[in-house]
GROMACS .gro file of N, CA and C in nm:
model
  489
    1MET      N    1   0.669   6.857   6.552
    1MET     CA    2   0.713   6.726   6.515
    1MET      C    3   0.635   6.685   6.391
    2THR      N    4   0.706   6.631   6.294
    2THR     CA    5   0.643   6.592   6.168
    2THR      C    6   0.604   6.444   6.176
    3VAL      N    7   0.531   6.401   6.074
    3VAL     CA    8   0.480   6.264   6.072
    3VAL      C    9   0.596   6.165   6.057
    4SER      N   10   0.691   6.195   5.975
    4SER     CA   11   0.803   6.103   5.955
    4SER      C   12   0.886   6.091   6.083
    5GLN      N   13   0.899   6.198   6.158
    5GLN     CA   14   0.972   6.192   6.283
    5GLN      C   15   0.895   6.113   6.386
    6ALA      N   16   0.762   6.121   6.383
    6ALA     CA   17   0.682   6.049   6.481
    6ALA      C   18   0.692   5.899   6.458
    7SER      N   19   0.696   5.856   6.330
    7SER     CA   20   0.701   5.713   6.305
    7SER      C   21   0.837   5.657   6.343
    8THR      N   22   0.943   5.733   6.324
    8THR     CA   23   1.075   5.681   6.360
    8THR      C   24   1.096   5.689   6.510
    9SER      N   25   1.037   5.784   6.575
    9SER     CA   26   1.059   5.796   6.717
    9SER      C   27   0.977   5.696   6.795
   10SER      N   28   0.870   5.643   6.736
   10SER     CA   29   0.789   5.546   6.808
   10SER      C   30   0.846   5.405   6.798
   11GLY      N   31   0.954   5.391   6.723
   11GLY     CA   32   1.019   5.260   6.714
   11GLY      C   33   0.971   5.178   6.595
   12GLY      N   34   0.880   5.228   6.511
   12GLY     CA   35   0.828   5.153   6.398
   12GLY      C   36   0.899   5.193   6.271
   13SER      N   37   1.021   5.163   6.258
   13SER     CA   38   1.099   5.200   6.141
   13SER      C   39   1.070   5.103   6.027
   14ASP      N   40   1.058   5.158   5.902
   14ASP     CA   41   1.029   5.072   5.787
   14ASP      C   42   1.157   5.037   5.712
   15ASP      N   43   1.268   5.096   5.742
   15ASP     CA   44   1.398   5.070   5.682
   15ASP      C   45   1.395   5.074   5.529
   16GLY      N   46   1.306   5.152   5.470
   16GLY     CA   47   1.297   5.170   5.326
   16GLY      C   48   1.230   5.053   5.254
   17TYR      N   49   1.164   4.963   5.326
   17TYR     CA   50   1.100   4.848   5.263
   17TYR      C   51   0.962   4.887   5.212
   18THR      N   52   0.934   4.851   5.088
   18THR     CA   53   0.801   4.875   5.030
   18THR      C   54   0.746   4.741   4.981
   19LEU      N   55   0.616   4.732   4.981
   19LEU     CA   56   0.550   4.609   4.933
   19LEU      C   57   0.568   4.597   4.783
   20PRO      N   58   0.579   4.473   4.731
   20PRO     CA   59   0.585   4.457   4.585
   20PRO      C   60   0.457   4.511   4.521
   21GLU      N   61   0.469   4.549   4.396
   21GLU     CA   62   0.356   4.612   4.325
   21GLU      C   63   0.235   4.519   4.319
   22THR      N   64   0.258   4.390   4.306
   22THR     CA   65   0.148   4.294   4.298
   22THR      C   66   0.070   4.292   4.428
   23LEU      N   67   0.142   4.292   4.540
   23LEU     CA   68   0.074   4.293   4.670
   23LEU      C   69   0.006   4.426   4.696
   24GLN      N   70   0.063   4.534   4.646
   24GLN     CA   71  -0.002   4.663   4.661
   24GLN      C   72  -0.135   4.665   4.586
   25ARG      N   73  -0.136   4.609   4.463
   25ARG     CA   74  -0.262   4.604   4.387
   25ARG      C   75  -0.363   4.516   4.457
   26LEU      N   76  -0.316   4.405   4.515
   26LEU     CA   77  -0.406   4.315   4.587
   26LEU      C   78  -0.465   4.384   4.708
   27SER      N   79  -0.382   4.459   4.782
   27SER     CA   80  -0.433   4.526   4.902
   27SER      C   81  -0.526   4.641   4.868
   28LYS      N   82  -0.505   4.708   4.755
   28LYS     CA   83  -0.591   4.819   4.716
   28LYS      C   84  -0.727   4.771   4.666
   29SER      N   85  -0.728   4.664   4.581
   29SER     CA   86  -0.853   4.617   4.522
   29SER      C   87  -0.845   4.465   4.505
   30PRO      N   88  -0.885   4.391   4.606
   30PRO     CA   89  -0.877   4.244   4.596
   30PRO      C   90  -0.964   4.189   4.482
   31GLN      N   91  -1.082   4.245   4.464
   31GLN     CA   92  -1.171   4.196   4.359
   31GLN      C   93  -1.112   4.223   4.220
   32GLY      N   94  -1.061   4.342   4.199
   32GLY     CA   95  -0.998   4.375   4.070
   32GLY      C   96  -0.876   4.290   4.044
   33PHE      N   97  -0.799   4.262   4.149
   33PHE     CA   98  -0.681   4.178   4.133
   33PHE      C   99  -0.720   4.037   4.091
   34ILE      N  100  -0.823   3.982   4.156
   34ILE     CA  101  -0.867   3.847   4.123
   34ILE      C  102  -0.921   3.843   3.980
   35LEU      N  103  -1.001   3.940   3.943
   35LEU     CA  104  -1.056   3.943   3.806
   35LEU      C  105  -0.944   3.959   3.704
   36GLY      N  106  -0.846   4.043   3.732
   36GLY     CA  107  -0.739   4.067   3.636
   36GLY      C  108  -0.637   3.956   3.629
   37ALA      N  109  -0.600   3.900   3.743
   37ALA     CA  110  -0.492   3.802   3.746
   37ALA      C  111  -0.539   3.659   3.720
   38ILE      N  112  -0.662   3.628   3.757
   38ILE     CA  113  -0.707   3.489   3.745
   38ILE      C  114  -0.805   3.472   3.630
   39LEU      N  115  -0.907   3.558   3.623
   39LEU     CA  116  -1.010   3.538   3.523
   39LEU      C  117  -0.967   3.579   3.382
   40ALA      N  118  -0.881   3.678   3.370
   40ALA     CA  119  -0.839   3.723   3.236
   40ALA      C  120  -0.769   3.611   3.158
   41PRO      N  121  -0.672   3.538   3.217
   41PRO     CA  122  -0.612   3.427   3.142
   41PRO      C  123  -0.713   3.315   3.111
   42LEU      N  124  -0.806   3.292   3.205
   42LEU     CA  125  -0.906   3.189   3.179
   42LEU      C  126  -0.996   3.229   3.062
   43ILE      N  127  -1.033   3.354   3.056
   43ILE     CA  128  -1.118   3.401   2.946
   43ILE      C  129  -1.041   3.396   2.815
   44ARG      N  130  -0.911   3.434   2.816
   44ARG     CA  131  -0.830   3.424   2.695
   44ARG      C  132  -0.817   3.279   2.649
   45GLY      N  133  -0.800   3.188   2.745
   45GLY     CA  134  -0.792   3.046   2.711
   45GLY      C  135  -0.923   2.995   2.652
   46LEU      N  136  -1.034   3.040   2.707
   46LEU     CA  137  -1.165   3.001   2.655
   46LEU      C  138  -1.184   3.056   2.514
   47GLU      N  139  -1.137   3.178   2.491
   47GLU     CA  140  -1.145   3.237   2.357
   47GLU      C  141  -1.063   3.154   2.257
   48ASN      N  142  -0.945   3.109   2.298
   48ASN     CA  143  -0.863   3.026   2.210
   48ASN      C  144  -0.931   2.893   2.179
   49ILE      N  145  -0.996   2.835   2.278
   49ILE     CA  146  -1.066   2.708   2.258
   49ILE      C  147  -1.181   2.727   2.159
   50VAL      N  148  -1.257   2.834   2.175
   50VAL     CA  149  -1.370   2.860   2.084
   50VAL      C  150  -1.319   2.885   1.942
   51LEU      N  151  -1.210   2.960   1.927
   51LEU     CA  152  -1.154   2.984   1.794
   51LEU      C  153  -1.106   2.854   1.730
   52ARG      N  154  -1.042   2.766   1.806
   52ARG     CA  155  -0.997   2.638   1.752
   52ARG      C  156  -1.117   2.553   1.709
   53LEU      N  157  -1.223   2.555   1.789
   53LEU     CA  158  -1.343   2.480   1.756
   53LEU      C  159  -1.405   2.532   1.626
   54LEU      N  160  -1.413   2.664   1.612
   54LEU     CA  161  -1.468   2.722   1.490
   54LEU      C  162  -1.379   2.692   1.369
   55GLU      N  163  -1.248   2.697   1.386
   55GLU     CA  164  -1.158   2.663   1.276
   55GLU      C  165  -1.173   2.517   1.236
   56THR      N  166  -1.193   2.428   1.334
   56THR     CA  167  -1.213   2.286   1.303
   56THR      C  168  -1.343   2.265   1.228
   57LEU      N  169  -1.450   2.332   1.271
   57LEU     CA  170  -1.578   2.320   1.201
   57LEU      C  171  -1.567   2.373   1.059
   58THR      N  172  -1.496   2.483   1.041
   58THR     CA  173  -1.477   2.539   0.907
   58THR      C  174  -1.396   2.442   0.821
   59PHE      N  175  -1.294   2.379   0.878
   59PHE     CA  176  -1.213   2.283   0.804
   59PHE      C  177  -1.297   2.162   0.762
   60VAL      N  178  -1.382   2.114   0.854
   60VAL     CA  179  -1.467   1.998   0.822
   60VAL      C  180  -1.563   2.035   0.710
   61PHE      N  181  -1.617   2.156   0.711
   61PHE     CA  182  -1.714   2.195   0.610
   61PHE      C  183  -1.647   2.230   0.477
   62GLN      N  184  -1.538   2.308   0.481
   62GLN     CA  185  -1.477   2.357   0.357
   62GLN      C  186  -1.359   2.274   0.309
   63GLY      N  187  -1.295   2.200   0.396
   63GLY     CA  188  -1.173   2.129   0.359
   63GLY      C  189  -1.055   2.225   0.364
   64SER      N  190  -0.944   2.183   0.306
   64SER     CA  191  -0.824   2.266   0.312
   64SER      C  192  -0.825   2.379   0.210
   65ALA      N  193  -0.903   2.364   0.103
   65ALA     CA  194  -0.910   2.467   0.000
   65ALA      C  195  -1.044   2.455  -0.071
   66PRO      N  196  -1.091   2.562  -0.131
   66PRO     CA  197  -1.218   2.552  -0.203
   66PRO      C  198  -1.203   2.466  -0.328
   67GLY      N  199  -1.307   2.392  -0.359
   67GLY     CA  200  -1.303   2.306  -0.476
   67GLY      C  201  -1.234   2.175  -0.446
   68LEU      N  202  -1.204   2.101  -0.549
   68LEU     CA  203  -1.145   1.968  -0.534
   68LEU      C  204  -0.993   1.975  -0.529
   69ILE      N  205  -0.942   2.052  -0.434
   69ILE     CA  206  -0.799   2.069  -0.415
   69ILE      C  207  -0.767   2.034  -0.270
   70GLY      N  208  -0.667   1.954  -0.247
   70GLY     CA  209  -0.626   1.922  -0.111
   70GLY      C  210  -0.727   1.831  -0.043
   71THR      N  211  -0.751   1.856   0.086
   71THR     CA  212  -0.844   1.776   0.165
   71THR      C  213  -0.986   1.821   0.136
   72TYR      N  214  -1.074   1.726   0.107
   72TYR     CA  215  -1.212   1.760   0.076
   72TYR      C  216  -1.290   1.787   0.204
   73GLY      N  217  -1.388   1.877   0.195
   73GLY     CA  218  -1.479   1.904   0.305
   73GLY      C  219  -1.619   1.862   0.266
   74LEU      N  220  -1.713   1.885   0.357
   74LEU     CA  221  -1.852   1.848   0.329
   74LEU      C  222  -1.908   1.926   0.210
   75ALA      N  223  -1.866   2.048   0.193
   75ALA     CA  224  -1.916   2.129   0.082
   75ALA      C  225  -1.865   2.077  -0.052
   76ASP      N  226  -1.759   1.998  -0.053
   76ASP     CA  227  -1.703   1.946  -0.177
   76ASP      C  228  -1.770   1.817  -0.224
   77ILE      N  229  -1.854   1.756  -0.141
   77ILE     CA  230  -1.916   1.628  -0.178
   77ILE      C  231  -2.002   1.640  -0.304
   78PRO      N  232  -2.094   1.738  -0.314
   78PRO     CA  233  -2.173   1.747  -0.439
   78PRO      C  234  -2.085   1.772  -0.561
   79LEU      N  235  -1.982   1.852  -0.547
   79LEU     CA  236  -1.892   1.880  -0.659
   79LEU      C  237  -1.817   1.753  -0.700
   80TYR      N  238  -1.772   1.676  -0.602
   80TYR     CA  239  -1.701   1.551  -0.631
   80TYR      C  240  -1.794   1.451  -0.702
   81ILE      N  241  -1.917   1.437  -0.649
   81ILE     CA  242  -2.012   1.343  -0.710
   81ILE      C  243  -2.045   1.387  -0.852
   82GLY      N  244  -2.066   1.516  -0.873
   82GLY     CA  245  -2.095   1.566  -1.007
   82GLY      C  246  -1.980   1.541  -1.103
   83THR      N  247  -1.858   1.562  -1.056
   83THR     CA  248  -1.741   1.537  -1.141
   83THR      C  249  -1.732   1.390  -1.179
   84GLN      N  250  -1.756   1.302  -1.081
   84GLN     CA  251  -1.750   1.159  -1.110
   84GLN      C  252  -1.860   1.117  -1.207
   85LEU      N  253  -1.981   1.173  -1.190
   85LEU     CA  254  -2.090   1.139  -1.282
   85LEU      C  255  -2.060   1.187  -1.424
   86VAL      N  256  -2.002   1.305  -1.435
   86VAL     CA  257  -1.965   1.354  -1.569
   86VAL      C  258  -1.859   1.264  -1.630
   87ASN      N  259  -1.762   1.221  -1.551
   87ASN     CA  260  -1.658   1.131  -1.604
   87ASN      C  261  -1.717   0.998  -1.649
   88VAL      N  262  -1.807   0.941  -1.567
   88VAL     CA  263  -1.870   0.814  -1.603
   88VAL      C  264  -1.956   0.833  -1.728
   89GLY      N  265  -2.030   0.943  -1.732
   89GLY     CA  266  -2.114   0.971  -1.849
   89GLY      C  267  -2.033   0.987  -1.976
   90SER      N  268  -1.919   1.051  -1.965
   90SER     CA  269  -1.837   1.069  -2.085
   90SER      C  270  -1.776   0.937  -2.130
   91ILE      N  271  -1.747   0.848  -2.035
   91ILE     CA  272  -1.694   0.717  -2.073
   91ILE      C  273  -1.803   0.632  -2.136
   92ILE      N  274  -1.921   0.631  -2.073
   92ILE     CA  275  -2.031   0.549  -2.126
   92ILE      C  276  -2.086   0.609  -2.255
   93GLY      N  277  -2.115   0.737  -2.251
   93GLY     CA  278  -2.174   0.802  -2.368
   93GLY      C  279  -2.076   0.813  -2.482
   94GLY      N  280  -1.957   0.849  -2.448
   94GLY     CA  281  -1.854   0.860  -2.550
   94GLY      C  282  -1.882   0.970  -2.650
   95SER      N  283  -1.830   0.950  -2.768
   95SER     CA  284  -1.842   1.049  -2.874
   95SER      C  285  -1.877   0.979  -3.004
   96ALA      N  286  -1.976   1.032  -3.074
   96ALA     CA  287  -2.012   0.975  -3.204
   96ALA      C  288  -1.900   0.997  -3.304
   97ALA      N  289  -1.836   1.112  -3.298
   97ALA     CA  290  -1.728   1.142  -3.392
   97ALA      C  291  -1.606   1.055  -3.364
   98GLY      N  292  -1.579   1.029  -3.234
   98GLY     CA  293  -1.464   0.947  -3.198
   98GLY      C  294  -1.494   0.799  -3.206
   99GLY      N  295  -1.621   0.761  -3.213
   99GLY     CA  296  -1.658   0.621  -3.220
   99GLY      C  297  -1.645   0.549  -3.088
  100THR      N  298  -1.659   0.619  -2.975
  100THR     CA  299  -1.645   0.558  -2.844
  100THR      C  300  -1.779   0.557  -2.772
  101GLY      N  301  -1.797   0.465  -2.681
  101GLY     CA  302  -1.914   0.459  -2.597
  101GLY      C  303  -2.041   0.422  -2.673
  102ILE      N  304  -2.154   0.446  -2.612
  102ILE     CA  305  -2.284   0.411  -2.670
  102ILE      C  306  -2.312   0.493  -2.795
  103LEU      N  307  -2.277   0.621  -2.790
  103LEU     CA  308  -2.301   0.705  -2.909
  103LEU      C  309  -2.217   0.657  -3.029
  104GLY      N  310  -2.096   0.613  -3.003
  104GLY     CA  311  -2.012   0.559  -3.110
  104GLY      C  312  -2.071   0.431  -3.167
  105LEU      N  313  -2.127   0.346  -3.078
  105LEU     CA  314  -2.190   0.222  -3.123
  105LEU      C  315  -2.312   0.252  -3.210
  106ILE      N  316  -2.395   0.344  -3.165
  106ILE     CA  317  -2.513   0.383  -3.244
  106ILE      C  318  -2.469   0.443  -3.377
  107ASN      N  319  -2.365   0.522  -3.377
  107ASN     CA  320  -2.314   0.581  -3.502
  107ASN      C  321  -2.269   0.471  -3.598
  108ARG      N  322  -2.200   0.370  -3.546
  108ARG     CA  323  -2.157   0.259  -3.633
  108ARG      C  324  -2.277   0.182  -3.688
  109LEU      N  325  -2.380   0.161  -3.602
  109LEU     CA  326  -2.500   0.091  -3.650
  109LEU      C  327  -2.569   0.170  -3.762
  110VAL      N  328  -2.578   0.301  -3.743
  110VAL     CA  329  -2.643   0.385  -3.844
  110VAL      C  330  -2.564   0.382  -3.974
  111GLU      N  331  -2.433   0.393  -3.965
  111GLU     CA  332  -2.350   0.389  -4.085
  111GLU      C  333  -2.359   0.254  -4.156
  112ALA      N  334  -2.361   0.145  -4.079
  112ALA     CA  335  -2.373   0.012  -4.139
  112ALA      C  336  -2.509  -0.003  -4.207
  113GLY      N  337  -2.614   0.047  -4.141
  113GLY     CA  338  -2.748   0.040  -4.200
  113GLY      C  339  -2.758   0.124  -4.326
  114LEU      N  340  -2.696   0.241  -4.327
  114LEU     CA  341  -2.699   0.325  -4.446
  114LEU      C  342  -2.619   0.261  -4.560
  115ALA      N  343  -2.509   0.197  -4.527
  115ALA     CA  344  -2.431   0.127  -4.631
  115ALA      C  345  -2.513   0.011  -4.689
  116PHE      N  346  -2.584  -0.059  -4.600
  116PHE     CA  347  -2.669  -0.169  -4.647
  116PHE      C  348  -2.784  -0.116  -4.731
  117ALA      N  349  -2.844  -0.002  -4.687
  117ALA     CA  350  -2.956   0.057  -4.763
  117ALA      C  351  -2.908   0.106  -4.899
  118THR      N  352  -2.787   0.159  -4.905
  118THR     CA  353  -2.733   0.205  -5.032
  118THR      C  354  -2.718   0.088  -5.129
  119ALA      N  355  -2.681  -0.026  -5.076
  119ALA     CA  356  -2.666  -0.145  -5.161
  119ALA      C  357  -2.801  -0.207  -5.195
  120GLY      N  358  -2.907  -0.168  -5.122
  120GLY     CA  359  -3.038  -0.228  -5.141
  120GLY      C  360  -3.112  -0.180  -5.263
  121GLY      N  361  -3.067  -0.074  -5.324
  121GLY     CA  362  -3.134  -0.022  -5.445
  121GLY      C  363  -3.274   0.029  -5.416
  122PRO      N  364  -3.377  -0.026  -5.484
  122PRO     CA  365  -3.513   0.024  -5.467
  122PRO      C  366  -3.571  -0.003  -5.328
  123LEU      N  367  -3.513  -0.096  -5.255
  123LEU     CA  368  -3.562  -0.124  -5.119
  123LEU      C  369  -3.497  -0.032  -5.013
  124ALA      N  370  -3.418   0.062  -5.054
  124ALA     CA  371  -3.345   0.151  -4.962
  124ALA      C  372  -3.438   0.224  -4.866
  125PRO      N  373  -3.553   0.282  -4.908
  125PRO     CA  374  -3.640   0.351  -4.811
  125PRO      C  375  -3.694   0.257  -4.703
  126ILE      N  376  -3.724   0.135  -4.740
  126ILE     CA  377  -3.774   0.040  -4.640
  126ILE      C  378  -3.662   0.002  -4.544
  127ILE      N  379  -3.542  -0.017  -4.593
  127ILE     CA  380  -3.427  -0.050  -4.508
  127ILE      C  381  -3.395   0.066  -4.414
  128VAL      N  382  -3.399   0.189  -4.463
  128VAL     CA  383  -3.372   0.306  -4.378
  128VAL      C  384  -3.480   0.320  -4.272
  129ALA      N  385  -3.606   0.295  -4.307
  129ALA     CA  386  -3.714   0.302  -4.208
  129ALA      C  387  -3.695   0.196  -4.101
  130GLY      N  388  -3.659   0.075  -4.142
  130GLY     CA  389  -3.633  -0.033  -4.045
  130GLY      C  390  -3.515   0.002  -3.955
  131GLU      N  391  -3.414   0.060  -4.015
  131GLU     CA  392  -3.298   0.102  -3.936
  131GLU      C  393  -3.336   0.208  -3.834
  132LEU      N  394  -3.418   0.302  -3.875
  132LEU     CA  395  -3.464   0.407  -3.784
  132LEU      C  396  -3.538   0.347  -3.665
  133VAL      N  397  -3.624   0.248  -3.692
  133VAL     CA  398  -3.697   0.181  -3.585
  133VAL      C  399  -3.600   0.111  -3.490
  134VAL      N  400  -3.501   0.042  -3.543
  134VAL     CA  401  -3.404  -0.029  -3.459
  134VAL      C  402  -3.322   0.068  -3.375
  135VAL      N  403  -3.277   0.178  -3.433
  135VAL     CA  404  -3.197   0.277  -3.360
  135VAL      C  405  -3.279   0.341  -3.248
  136VAL      N  406  -3.403   0.380  -3.278
  136VAL     CA  407  -3.489   0.439  -3.175
  136VAL      C  408  -3.515   0.338  -3.065
  137TYR      N  409  -3.538   0.212  -3.101
  137TYR     CA  410  -3.562   0.107  -3.001
  137TYR      C  411  -3.439   0.089  -2.911
  138VAL      N  412  -3.321   0.086  -2.969
  138VAL     CA  413  -3.199   0.071  -2.889
  138VAL      C  414  -3.182   0.190  -2.794
  139ILE      N  415  -3.206   0.310  -2.844
  139ILE     CA  416  -3.194   0.428  -2.758
  139ILE      C  417  -3.294   0.423  -2.644
  140VAL      N  418  -3.418   0.383  -2.672
  140VAL     CA  419  -3.521   0.376  -2.567
  140VAL      C  420  -3.486   0.269  -2.464
  141VAL      N  421  -3.439   0.154  -2.508
  141VAL     CA  422  -3.402   0.047  -2.415
  141VAL      C  423  -3.286   0.091  -2.326
  142VAL      N  424  -3.186   0.151  -2.385
  142VAL     CA  425  -3.070   0.197  -2.307
  142VAL      C  426  -3.112   0.307  -2.209
  143ALA      N  427  -3.192   0.403  -2.253
  143ALA     CA  428  -3.237   0.512  -2.165
  143ALA      C  429  -3.322   0.457  -2.051
  144ARG      N  430  -3.410   0.362  -2.081
  144ARG     CA  431  -3.495   0.303  -1.977
  144ARG      C  432  -3.408   0.231  -1.874
  145ARG      N  433  -3.309   0.157  -1.920
  145ARG     CA  434  -3.220   0.085  -1.829
  145ARG      C  435  -3.143   0.183  -1.741
  146ILE      N  436  -3.096   0.291  -1.797
  146ILE     CA  437  -3.023   0.392  -1.719
  146ILE      C  438  -3.114   0.453  -1.613
  147ILE      N  439  -3.237   0.484  -1.651
  147ILE     CA  440  -3.332   0.542  -1.555
  147ILE      C  441  -3.362   0.444  -1.442
  148LEU      N  442  -3.376   0.316  -1.473
  148LEU     CA  443  -3.402   0.216  -1.369
  148LEU      C  444  -3.283   0.201  -1.275
  149VAL      N  445  -3.163   0.205  -1.328
  149VAL     CA  446  -3.043   0.194  -1.243
  149VAL      C  447  -3.034   0.315  -1.151
  150ILE      N  448  -3.060   0.434  -1.204
  150ILE     CA  449  -3.056   0.555  -1.121
  150ILE      C  450  -3.166   0.550  -1.016
  151ALA      N  451  -3.285   0.503  -1.054
  151ALA     CA  452  -3.397   0.495  -0.959
  151ALA      C  453  -3.366   0.397  -0.847
  152ASP      N  454  -3.296   0.289  -0.877
  152ASP     CA  455  -3.259   0.194  -0.773
  152ASP      C  456  -3.149   0.248  -0.683
  153ALA      N  457  -3.065   0.334  -0.737
  153ALA     CA  458  -2.953   0.388  -0.660
  153ALA      C  459  -2.996   0.496  -0.562
  154VAL      N  460  -3.100   0.573  -0.598
  154VAL     CA  461  -3.146   0.683  -0.513
  154VAL      C  462  -3.262   0.633  -0.427
  155PRO      N  463  -3.247   0.638  -0.294
  155PRO     CA  464  -3.353   0.589  -0.208
  155PRO      C  465  -3.485   0.665  -0.228
  156GLY      N  466  -3.592   0.590  -0.247
  156GLY     CA  467  -3.726   0.649  -0.259
  156GLY      C  468  -3.763   0.690  -0.400
  157LEU      N  469  -3.668   0.698  -0.491
  157LEU     CA  470  -3.698   0.744  -0.625
  157LEU      C  471  -3.774   0.639  -0.706
  158ALA      N  472  -3.747   0.510  -0.679
  158ALA     CA  473  -3.816   0.404  -0.752
  158ALA      C  474  -3.965   0.407  -0.720
  159GLY      N  475  -4.001   0.439  -0.597
  159GLY     CA  476  -4.142   0.448  -0.560
  159GLY      C  477  -4.211   0.564  -0.629
  160VAL      N  478  -4.141   0.675  -0.644
  160VAL     CA  479  -4.197   0.792  -0.710
  160VAL      C  480  -4.219   0.764  -0.858
  161LEU      N  481  -4.123   0.696  -0.921
  161LEU     CA  482  -4.134   0.664  -1.063
  161LEU      C  483  -4.228   0.547  -1.090
  162GLY      N  484  -4.261   0.469  -0.985
  162GLY     CA  485  -4.352   0.356  -1.001
  162GLY      C  486  -4.287   0.238  -1.068
  163THR      N  487  -4.155   0.222  -1.048
  163THR     CA  488  -4.087   0.108  -1.110
  163THR      C  489  -4.071  -0.005  -1.012
   0.00000   0.00000   0.00000
């Protein structure tokens, strides 16, 4: 008598029914099934959360693109401030050749003084020397005022400069 005949003769017929593959894996290795079916998706979800967090931190630091394009990030702040300072400096300083800003004003003063000195005849060297003193004085006053404004704007710098 064979094994298959013994099972059918004892009345325990299986009628061709087999357990689903999932239940077979569970019955063979419950611990492996739990680790594979439950913990694997949780770990993948945790990995996705960590990646999203890192992408968000990168976006906050770098912005949407490097440089002053799109959304600015923390790394773009010094570049933005520098660009604004250069723009303000070019507006204030201007150009001596173009006659704009402080340099244009000083250029006009120098030209007016030279025209006056040319008309002064023998007193021209004294007029040019006086003009030189006035121009240097104006430059020193303007530079000192700029330094004081910057010192007041930067915390702690006024104490270091003693102003």
